Tab-separated table of C-alpha atoms and ligand atoms in Angstrom:
chain	number	residue	atom	x	y	z
D	1	MET	CA	125.339	116.665	107.791
D	2	ASN	CA	123.555	119.585	110.015
D	3	TYR	CA	120.199	119.783	111.129
D	4	LEU	CA	118.224	122.573	110.022
D	5	CYS	CA	115.414	124.584	111.664
D	6	THR	CA	112.442	124.692	110.458
D	7	LYS	CA	111.463	127.805	112.105
D	8	CYS	CA	114.458	130.563	112.577
D	9	GLY	CA	116.675	128.485	110.320
D	10	ARG	CA	119.320	127.436	112.742
D	11	ARG	CA	121.914	124.917	111.705
D	12	THR	CA	123.793	122.585	113.932
D	13	PRO	CA	125.631	119.540	113.377
D	14	VAL	CA	123.167	116.200	113.471
D	15	SER	CA	125.544	115.197	116.343
D	16	ASP	CA	123.617	117.406	118.512
D	17	ARG	CA	120.890	115.589	120.475
D	18	SER	CA	118.542	118.136	121.521
D	19	PRO	CA	115.121	116.763	119.951
D	20	LYS	CA	114.434	120.282	118.588
D	21	CYS	CA	116.016	124.234	118.192
D	22	ALA	CA	115.963	126.316	121.453
D	23	CYS	CA	113.461	128.562	119.331
D	24	GLY	CA	110.934	125.501	119.692
D	25	GLY	CA	111.227	124.732	116.130
D	26	LEU	CA	111.582	121.238	114.964
D	27	TRP	CA	114.645	119.793	112.801
D	28	GLU	CA	114.653	119.154	108.913
D	29	LEU	CA	118.120	117.583	107.746
D	30	GLU	CA	120.279	119.527	105.470
D	31	PHE	CA	120.553	117.253	102.870
D	32	THR	CA	119.781	116.857	98.843
D	33	PRO	CA	120.065	112.930	97.633
D	34	PRO	CA	122.001	112.828	94.157
D	35	ALA	CA	119.372	112.319	91.347
D	36	PHE	CA	117.385	108.818	91.704
D	37	SER	CA	118.251	106.434	89.344
D	38	LEU	CA	117.551	102.512	89.437
D	39	ASP	CA	121.040	101.970	88.876
D	40	ALA	CA	122.335	103.245	92.042
D	41	ILE	CA	120.381	101.163	94.096
D	42	ASP	CA	122.178	98.457	95.344
D	43	LYS	CA	120.707	95.101	94.353
D	44	ASN	CA	122.874	92.779	96.735
D	45	GLU	CA	121.119	94.324	99.636
D	46	TRP	CA	117.788	92.634	100.683
D	47	SER	CA	116.210	95.741	102.864
D	48	ILE	CA	115.585	99.345	103.005
D	49	PHE	CA	118.898	100.198	102.833
D	50	ARG	CA	119.305	99.195	99.240
D	51	TYR	CA	118.308	102.702	98.944
D	52	ARG	CA	121.181	104.054	100.977
D	53	ARG	CA	122.895	106.580	98.466
D	54	PHE	CA	119.640	108.401	98.686
D	55	MET	CA	119.559	108.135	102.623
D	56	ALA	CA	121.087	110.380	105.178
D	57	LEU	CA	123.182	108.308	106.952
D	58	ALA	CA	126.308	109.242	108.611
D	59	ASP	CA	128.196	105.569	108.471
D	60	ASP	CA	127.770	101.912	108.462
D	61	SER	CA	125.685	101.550	111.866
D	62	TRP	CA	122.762	100.525	109.611
D	63	ARG	CA	124.702	97.054	108.839
D	64	GLU	CA	124.829	95.881	112.599
D	65	VAL	CA	120.875	97.356	113.039
D	66	SER	CA	118.733	96.306	110.179
D	67	LEU	CA	116.375	93.300	110.414
D	68	GLY	CA	115.883	93.221	106.505
D	69	GLU	CA	113.171	95.528	106.587
D	70	GLY	CA	111.351	96.807	103.676
D	71	MET	CA	111.098	94.791	100.047
D	72	THR	CA	107.190	94.492	100.466
D	73	PRO	CA	104.794	93.027	97.604
D	74	VAL	CA	102.527	95.256	95.871
D	75	ILE	CA	99.608	92.936	94.681
D	76	PRO	CA	96.294	93.767	93.125
D	77	LEU	CA	93.215	93.324	94.921
D	78	ASP	CA	91.177	94.046	91.931
D	79	GLU	CA	91.470	95.754	89.060
D	80	ASN	CA	91.712	99.452	90.231
D	81	VAL	CA	93.282	98.732	93.530
D	82	LEU	CA	97.000	97.428	94.472
D	83	LEU	CA	98.098	96.726	97.612
D	84	LYS	CA	101.705	97.644	98.846
D	85	MET	CA	101.728	95.025	102.262
D	86	ASP	CA	103.824	96.938	104.178
D	87	TYR	CA	102.771	94.859	107.464
D	88	PHE	CA	105.144	92.261	105.968
D	89	MET	CA	107.919	93.686	108.534
D	90	PRO	CA	109.878	92.881	111.322
D	91	THR	CA	107.523	94.016	113.641
D	92	LEU	CA	104.709	94.009	111.531
D	93	SER	CA	103.945	97.579	110.410
D	94	TYR	CA	105.512	100.199	108.005
D	95	LYS	CA	107.248	101.812	111.129
D	96	ASP	CA	110.290	99.694	110.664
D	97	ARG	CA	110.989	101.523	108.214
D	98	GLY	CA	111.899	104.225	110.171
D	99	ALA	CA	112.752	102.994	113.253
D	100	ALA	CA	115.817	101.514	111.412
D	101	VAL	CA	117.372	104.870	110.123
D	102	LEU	CA	116.509	106.148	113.475
D	103	MET	CA	117.976	104.091	115.806
D	104	SER	CA	121.040	103.362	113.034
D	105	HIS	CA	121.614	107.112	113.877
D	106	CYS	CA	121.305	106.437	117.620
D	107	ARG	CA	124.227	103.800	116.970
D	108	SER	CA	126.272	106.064	115.448
D	109	LEU	CA	126.424	109.251	117.882
D	110	GLY	CA	126.620	106.032	120.734
D	111	VAL	CA	123.412	106.703	122.285
D	112	ASP	CA	122.864	104.354	125.036
D	113	ARG	CA	119.938	105.141	126.298
D	114	VAL	CA	115.936	106.474	124.237
D	115	VAL	CA	112.709	107.226	125.089
D	116	GLN	CA	109.792	107.490	122.871
D	117	ASP	CA	105.771	107.740	122.989
D	118	SER	CA	103.329	105.823	120.288
D	119	SER	CA	100.230	104.674	119.556
D	120	GLY	CA	101.659	101.357	119.953
D	121	ASN	CA	103.037	100.347	116.272
D	122	ALA	CA	105.932	103.175	116.429
D	123	GLY	CA	106.869	102.067	120.044
D	124	ASN	CA	107.127	98.610	118.842
D	125	SER	CA	109.390	99.502	116.180
D	126	VAL	CA	110.852	101.401	118.336
D	127	ALA	CA	111.477	98.617	121.244
D	128	ALA	CA	112.938	96.187	118.491
D	129	TYR	CA	115.785	98.026	116.586
D	130	ALA	CA	116.555	99.494	120.374
D	131	GLY	CA	117.072	95.672	121.188
D	132	ARG	CA	119.335	94.841	117.951
D	133	ALA	CA	121.241	98.131	118.646
D	134	GLY	CA	122.077	97.399	122.427
D	135	ILE	CA	120.382	100.454	123.330
D	136	ALA	CA	117.555	100.724	126.784
D	137	CYS	CA	114.532	102.318	125.547
D	138	GLU	CA	111.261	102.932	127.446
D	139	ILE	CA	108.254	103.868	125.393
D	140	PHE	CA	105.115	105.868	126.482
D	141	VAL	CA	101.891	104.437	125.044
D	142	PRO	CA	98.126	106.098	126.121
D	143	GLU	CA	96.052	103.677	128.046
D	144	GLY	CA	93.698	101.777	125.826
D	145	THR	CA	96.568	100.776	123.558
D	146	SER	CA	96.182	97.438	122.533
D	147	PRO	CA	97.904	94.710	125.000
D	148	LYS	CA	99.294	92.973	122.409
D	149	LYS	CA	101.159	95.909	121.239
D	150	ILE	CA	102.015	96.689	124.861
D	151	ALA	CA	103.669	92.894	125.076
D	152	MET	CA	105.408	93.097	122.295
D	153	ILE	CA	107.421	95.831	123.712
D	154	ARG	CA	107.991	94.551	126.702
D	155	ALA	CA	109.143	91.344	124.868
D	156	HIS	CA	111.934	93.489	122.767
D	157	GLY	CA	113.511	94.306	126.519
D	158	ALA	CA	111.947	97.985	126.763
D	159	LYS	CA	110.368	99.649	129.436
D	160	CYS	CA	106.483	100.059	128.771
D	161	THR	CA	104.682	102.940	130.501
D	162	VAL	CA	101.100	103.302	130.045
D	163	VAL	CA	99.983	106.640	130.550
D	164	PRO	CA	96.391	107.273	131.238
D	165	GLY	CA	94.585	110.030	129.300
D	166	SER	CA	95.009	110.898	125.370
D	167	ARG	CA	97.608	109.896	122.988
D	168	ASP	CA	98.283	113.731	123.160
D	169	HIS	CA	98.852	113.912	126.535
D	170	CYS	CA	101.078	110.842	126.773
D	171	ALA	CA	103.650	112.604	124.447
D	172	GLN	CA	103.391	115.383	126.438
D	173	VAL	CA	104.374	112.988	129.422
D	174	CYS	CA	107.113	111.724	127.521
D	175	ARG	CA	108.678	114.847	126.316
D	176	GLU	CA	108.906	116.449	130.066
D	177	LYS	CA	110.764	112.963	131.254
D	178	VAL	CA	113.147	113.993	127.664
D	179	GLU	CA	113.461	117.758	128.968
D	180	ARG	CA	113.892	116.637	132.790
D	181	GLU	CA	116.536	113.990	132.188
D	182	GLY	CA	117.920	114.667	128.905
D	183	ILE	CA	117.720	111.659	127.386
D	184	PHE	CA	117.435	111.040	123.891
D	185	TYR	CA	113.913	111.376	122.528
D	186	ALA	CA	113.800	108.614	119.570
D	187	SER	CA	110.481	110.015	118.371
D	188	HIS	CA	109.326	109.473	115.196
D	189	VAL	CA	107.852	112.669	114.717
D	190	TYR	CA	110.711	115.143	115.820
D	191	SER	CA	113.714	112.996	114.149
D	192	PRO	CA	113.996	113.778	110.529
D	193	PHE	CA	115.825	110.879	110.235
D	194	PHE	CA	112.602	108.584	110.795
D	195	TYR	CA	111.532	110.060	107.289
D	196	GLU	CA	114.514	109.070	105.796
D	197	GLY	CA	113.539	105.324	106.391
D	198	THR	CA	109.581	105.996	105.124
D	199	LYS	CA	110.809	107.821	101.897
D	200	THR	CA	111.843	104.087	101.377
D	201	TYR	CA	108.028	103.049	100.845
D	202	LEU	CA	108.209	105.134	97.795
D	203	TYR	CA	111.579	104.027	96.135
D	204	GLU	CA	110.489	101.010	96.141
D	205	VAL	CA	107.080	100.920	94.440
D	206	TYR	CA	108.952	102.954	91.754
D	207	GLU	CA	111.670	99.758	91.436
D	208	GLN	CA	108.836	97.266	91.860
D	209	LEU	CA	106.459	98.698	89.609
D	210	GLY	CA	108.692	101.022	87.236
D	211	ARG	CA	106.211	103.810	87.922
D	212	ILE	CA	104.039	105.309	90.466
D	213	PRO	CA	100.044	104.907	90.389
D	214	ARG	CA	97.739	107.568	89.926
D	215	HIS	CA	96.566	107.296	93.321
D	216	LEU	CA	98.181	106.918	96.413
D	217	VAL	CA	96.221	106.770	99.612
D	218	ILE	CA	98.241	107.633	102.724
D	219	PRO	CA	97.111	107.523	106.361
D	220	VAL	CA	97.703	110.542	108.123
D	221	GLY	CA	97.991	111.278	112.335
D	222	ASN	CA	101.258	112.596	112.762
D	223	GLY	CA	102.121	112.258	108.725
D	224	THR	CA	105.545	109.890	109.283
D	225	LEU	CA	104.641	108.172	105.932
D	226	PHE	CA	102.786	111.159	104.539
D	227	LEU	CA	106.341	113.110	104.659
D	228	GLY	CA	108.222	110.275	103.792
D	229	VAL	CA	106.630	110.007	100.341
D	230	ILE	CA	106.183	113.997	99.508
D	231	LYS	CA	109.819	113.806	100.261
D	232	ALA	CA	110.613	110.970	97.845
D	233	LEU	CA	108.127	112.256	95.201
D	234	ALA	CA	109.856	115.356	94.852
D	235	HIS	CA	113.421	113.893	95.001
D	236	LEU	CA	111.963	111.671	91.848
D	237	LYS	CA	110.322	114.356	90.102
D	238	ALA	CA	113.690	116.188	90.589
D	239	SER	CA	115.083	113.689	89.010
D	240	GLY	CA	113.183	114.020	86.506
D	241	LEU	CA	111.292	110.545	86.327
D	242	LEU	CA	107.909	111.861	86.988
D	243	SER	CA	105.899	113.152	84.335
D	244	SER	CA	102.968	113.977	86.810
D	245	MET	CA	102.275	114.004	90.634
D	246	PRO	CA	99.903	111.205	91.692
D	247	GLN	CA	97.038	112.255	93.366
D	248	ILE	CA	97.454	111.621	96.935
D	249	ILE	CA	94.534	110.833	99.252
D	250	ALA	CA	95.607	111.272	102.573
D	251	VAL	CA	93.167	109.530	105.606
D	252	GLN	CA	91.916	110.862	108.841
D	253	SER	CA	90.016	109.401	111.004
D	254	GLU	CA	86.223	110.956	111.548
D	255	ALA	CA	86.938	111.392	115.654
D	256	CYS	CA	90.304	112.946	115.137
D	257	ASP	CA	90.708	115.216	111.859
D	258	PRO	CA	92.472	118.219	112.767
D	259	LEU	CA	94.268	118.184	109.070
D	260	LEU	CA	91.159	117.596	107.279
D	261	ARG	CA	89.648	120.285	109.105
D	262	GLY	CA	92.680	122.247	108.672
D	263	ALA	CA	93.071	122.235	105.172
D	264	ALA	CA	88.680	122.326	104.185
D	265	ALA	CA	89.227	125.502	106.363
D	266	GLY	CA	92.274	127.045	104.371
D	267	LEU	CA	94.089	127.581	107.763
D	268	ASP	CA	98.159	126.957	107.757
D	269	ALA	CA	97.866	125.062	110.943
D	270	PRO	CA	95.586	122.082	112.149
D	271	ALA	CA	92.395	122.973	113.382
D	272	PRO	CA	91.371	122.415	117.203
D	273	VAL	CA	89.539	119.456	117.685
D	274	THR	CA	88.560	116.869	120.695
D	275	PRO	CA	89.449	113.275	119.750
D	276	GLY	CA	86.567	111.110	119.936
D	277	PRO	CA	87.131	107.351	120.358
D	278	THR	CA	87.785	105.711	117.356
D	279	MET	CA	88.973	102.366	116.014
D	280	ALA	CA	91.427	103.761	113.968
D	281	GLU	CA	93.888	104.331	117.131
D	282	GLY	CA	96.994	104.848	114.980
D	283	ILE	CA	95.940	107.976	112.811
D	284	ALA	CA	94.193	109.452	115.990
D	285	ILE	CA	96.617	112.624	116.543
D	286	GLY	CA	95.205	115.977	117.956
D	287	GLU	CA	97.788	117.638	117.893
D	288	PRO	CA	100.008	116.536	115.192
D	289	MET	CA	103.855	118.475	116.083
D	290	ARG	CA	104.361	118.976	112.168
D	291	GLY	CA	100.906	119.919	111.115
D	292	THR	CA	101.560	123.410	109.956
D	293	GLN	CA	104.278	121.255	107.591
D	294	ILE	CA	101.935	118.816	106.381
D	295	LEU	CA	99.061	121.389	105.442
D	296	ALA	CA	101.411	123.685	103.340
D	297	LEU	CA	103.009	120.369	101.681
D	298	ALA	CA	99.013	119.138	101.200
D	299	LYS	CA	98.378	122.596	99.246
D	300	GLY	CA	101.159	122.444	97.209
D	301	TYR	CA	100.644	119.228	96.125
D	302	GLY	CA	97.264	119.022	95.605
D	303	VAL	CA	96.500	116.595	98.161
D	304	ARG	CA	92.675	115.396	99.123
D	305	PHE	CA	91.666	114.969	102.739
D	306	VAL	CA	89.467	112.520	103.277
D	307	HIS	CA	87.459	110.768	106.109
D	308	ALA	CA	87.059	107.062	107.098
D	309	PRO	CA	83.862	106.540	107.833
D	310	GLU	CA	84.266	104.986	111.489
D	311	ASP	CA	80.925	102.671	110.914
D	312	LYS	CA	82.883	101.438	107.543
D	313	ILE	CA	86.114	100.461	109.135
D	314	LEU	CA	85.000	97.155	110.223
D	315	ALA	CA	83.516	95.704	106.779
D	316	ALA	CA	86.699	97.055	105.064
D	317	ARG	CA	88.314	94.802	107.747
D	318	GLU	CA	86.352	91.890	106.879
D	319	ALA	CA	86.279	91.977	103.134
D	320	LEU	CA	90.244	92.341	102.872
D	321	ALA	CA	90.091	89.617	105.142
D	322	ARG	CA	87.843	87.443	103.289
D	323	LYS	CA	90.302	87.850	100.155
D	324	GLY	CA	93.832	86.968	102.710
D	325	VAL	CA	94.590	90.362	103.902
D	326	TYR	CA	94.486	90.359	107.601
D	327	CYS	CA	95.115	93.890	108.369
D	328	GLU	CA	94.651	96.236	111.698
D	329	HIS	CA	91.734	98.386	112.197
D	330	THR	CA	93.714	101.822	111.188
D	331	THR	CA	95.069	100.098	107.961
D	332	ALA	CA	91.215	98.984	107.286
D	333	ALA	CA	90.566	102.576	107.644
D	334	ASN	CA	92.554	103.336	104.591
D	335	TYR	CA	90.323	100.769	102.526
D	336	ALA	CA	87.096	102.299	104.393
D	337	ALA	CA	88.510	105.943	103.208
D	338	TYR	CA	89.451	104.771	99.223
D	339	LEU	CA	85.785	103.329	99.454
D	340	HIS	CA	84.606	106.620	100.710
D	341	TYR	CA	86.730	108.502	98.302
D	342	CYS	CA	84.985	106.900	95.192
D	343	GLU	CA	81.808	107.863	96.378
D	344	CYS	CA	82.654	111.289	96.693
D	345	PHE	CA	84.923	111.990	93.538
D	346	GLY	CA	84.534	109.010	91.238
D	347	PRO	CA	86.202	105.915	90.741
D	348	ALA	CA	89.954	106.174	91.595
D	349	GLU	CA	91.495	104.440	88.874
D	350	ASP	CA	95.506	102.792	89.303
D	351	CYS	CA	94.870	103.070	93.471
D	352	LEU	CA	97.866	101.834	95.600
D	353	ILE	CA	96.532	101.582	99.403
D	354	THR	CA	99.543	100.877	102.206
D	355	MET	CA	98.636	98.064	104.230
D	356	CYS	CA	100.650	99.023	106.896
D	357	GLY	CA	99.695	97.158	110.098
D	358	ALA	CA	99.114	93.552	110.611
D	359	GLY	CA	95.752	92.571	111.865
D	360	LEU	CA	96.858	90.134	114.460
D	361	LYS	CA	98.493	93.718	116.440
D	362	SER	CA	94.757	95.183	117.088
D	363	ASP	CA	91.648	93.687	119.124
D	364	HIS	CA	88.092	94.707	118.372
I	1	LIG	C1	99.217	101.093	111.039
I	1	LIG	C2	99.115	102.534	111.171
I	1	LIG	N1	98.852	103.406	110.198
I	1	LIG	C3	99.120	104.877	110.051
I	1	LIG	C4	99.588	105.309	110.833
I	1	LIG	C5	100.017	106.799	111.090
I	1	LIG	O1	101.055	107.161	111.164
I	1	LIG	P1	101.547	109.032	111.320
I	1	LIG	O2	100.807	109.087	112.236
I	1	LIG	O3	102.646	108.860	111.169
I	1	LIG	O4	100.551	109.520	110.280
I	1	LIG	C6	100.253	104.485	112.107
I	1	LIG	C7	100.761	105.418	113.043
I	1	LIG	O5	100.876	104.682	114.137
I	1	LIG	C8	99.919	103.366	112.141
I	1	LIG	O6	100.528	102.758	113.233
I	2	LIG	ZN1	115.138	127.307	115.584
């Protein structure tokens, strides 16, 4: 299997360990899955790897790496809203979908050391799966990251380095280390293998409901869930299983919204922003590396970007918790954004919202 550069189109085998193409472009996978069909799901495998016929996997390394991630329930919240309980995961966030595939790839290459930068949840996931795969790991997190996320990274045996400054600066420090020392960059943003995992979010919904709901609320910082969901939607469509595309409602923080602004201004690239403080720390990405790709797809699929109003996040968290759903603040932001969307565009019937990070992870 090959990587394909998103900028210059160069091909290189996926055994190539460089984080990106020499021209600076990020990798895509040159991989077209076979037509999706419920019959091709391995119903005896109780993890995301039940969809492995549609995933770009070189071998069976995943068998030693999987922690049983995925298979999360869909439950009704009210007559319009379904919640996908994606914090029912080994490390309590949806990032396990991507980390399970990325670390399986590392294991199949024989990688013995990885680094990564994260606002916390992806770092938790990569640290856990690196521990499981026997791979040494260092995670860079920005100052202000929840102490619980840091404790969890360290508990998995990874080194956790807290970097003063913004999330974007933290990524820069980590990437400099990758360049200087040639360590494998297990990035949920750079590696296209991560998206092979996040695709399963939508495959699961389709298997569970036998359809795709009319509205999908997806948080977007770097867009790892967004890109996986779009890939999977395109796949289901190409397989003749979707008569129409759902309305994707893409959530950005009011304090950090380069994609929302970019889309509103009709730009090809994210708008320059200075990130402010927000409770939705998980989506506060000022410079999303795949921003151009996200904006192009958003245009093609008629995605609507919407803010999570900062002053509504706590109330949204409380409302969910009162109904038994204890999610983290970044995830409560998805519900706050849904309510805001209904105010702006009218009722969003048949709407699926992801509950993708657990409440125990965030302090406020
Ligand atoms: C709970 C939660 N929701 C949403 C996101 C946003 O993910 P992405 O930056 O890949 O768009 C994150 C990322 O860390 C997260 O932890
Ligand atoms: Zn290139």
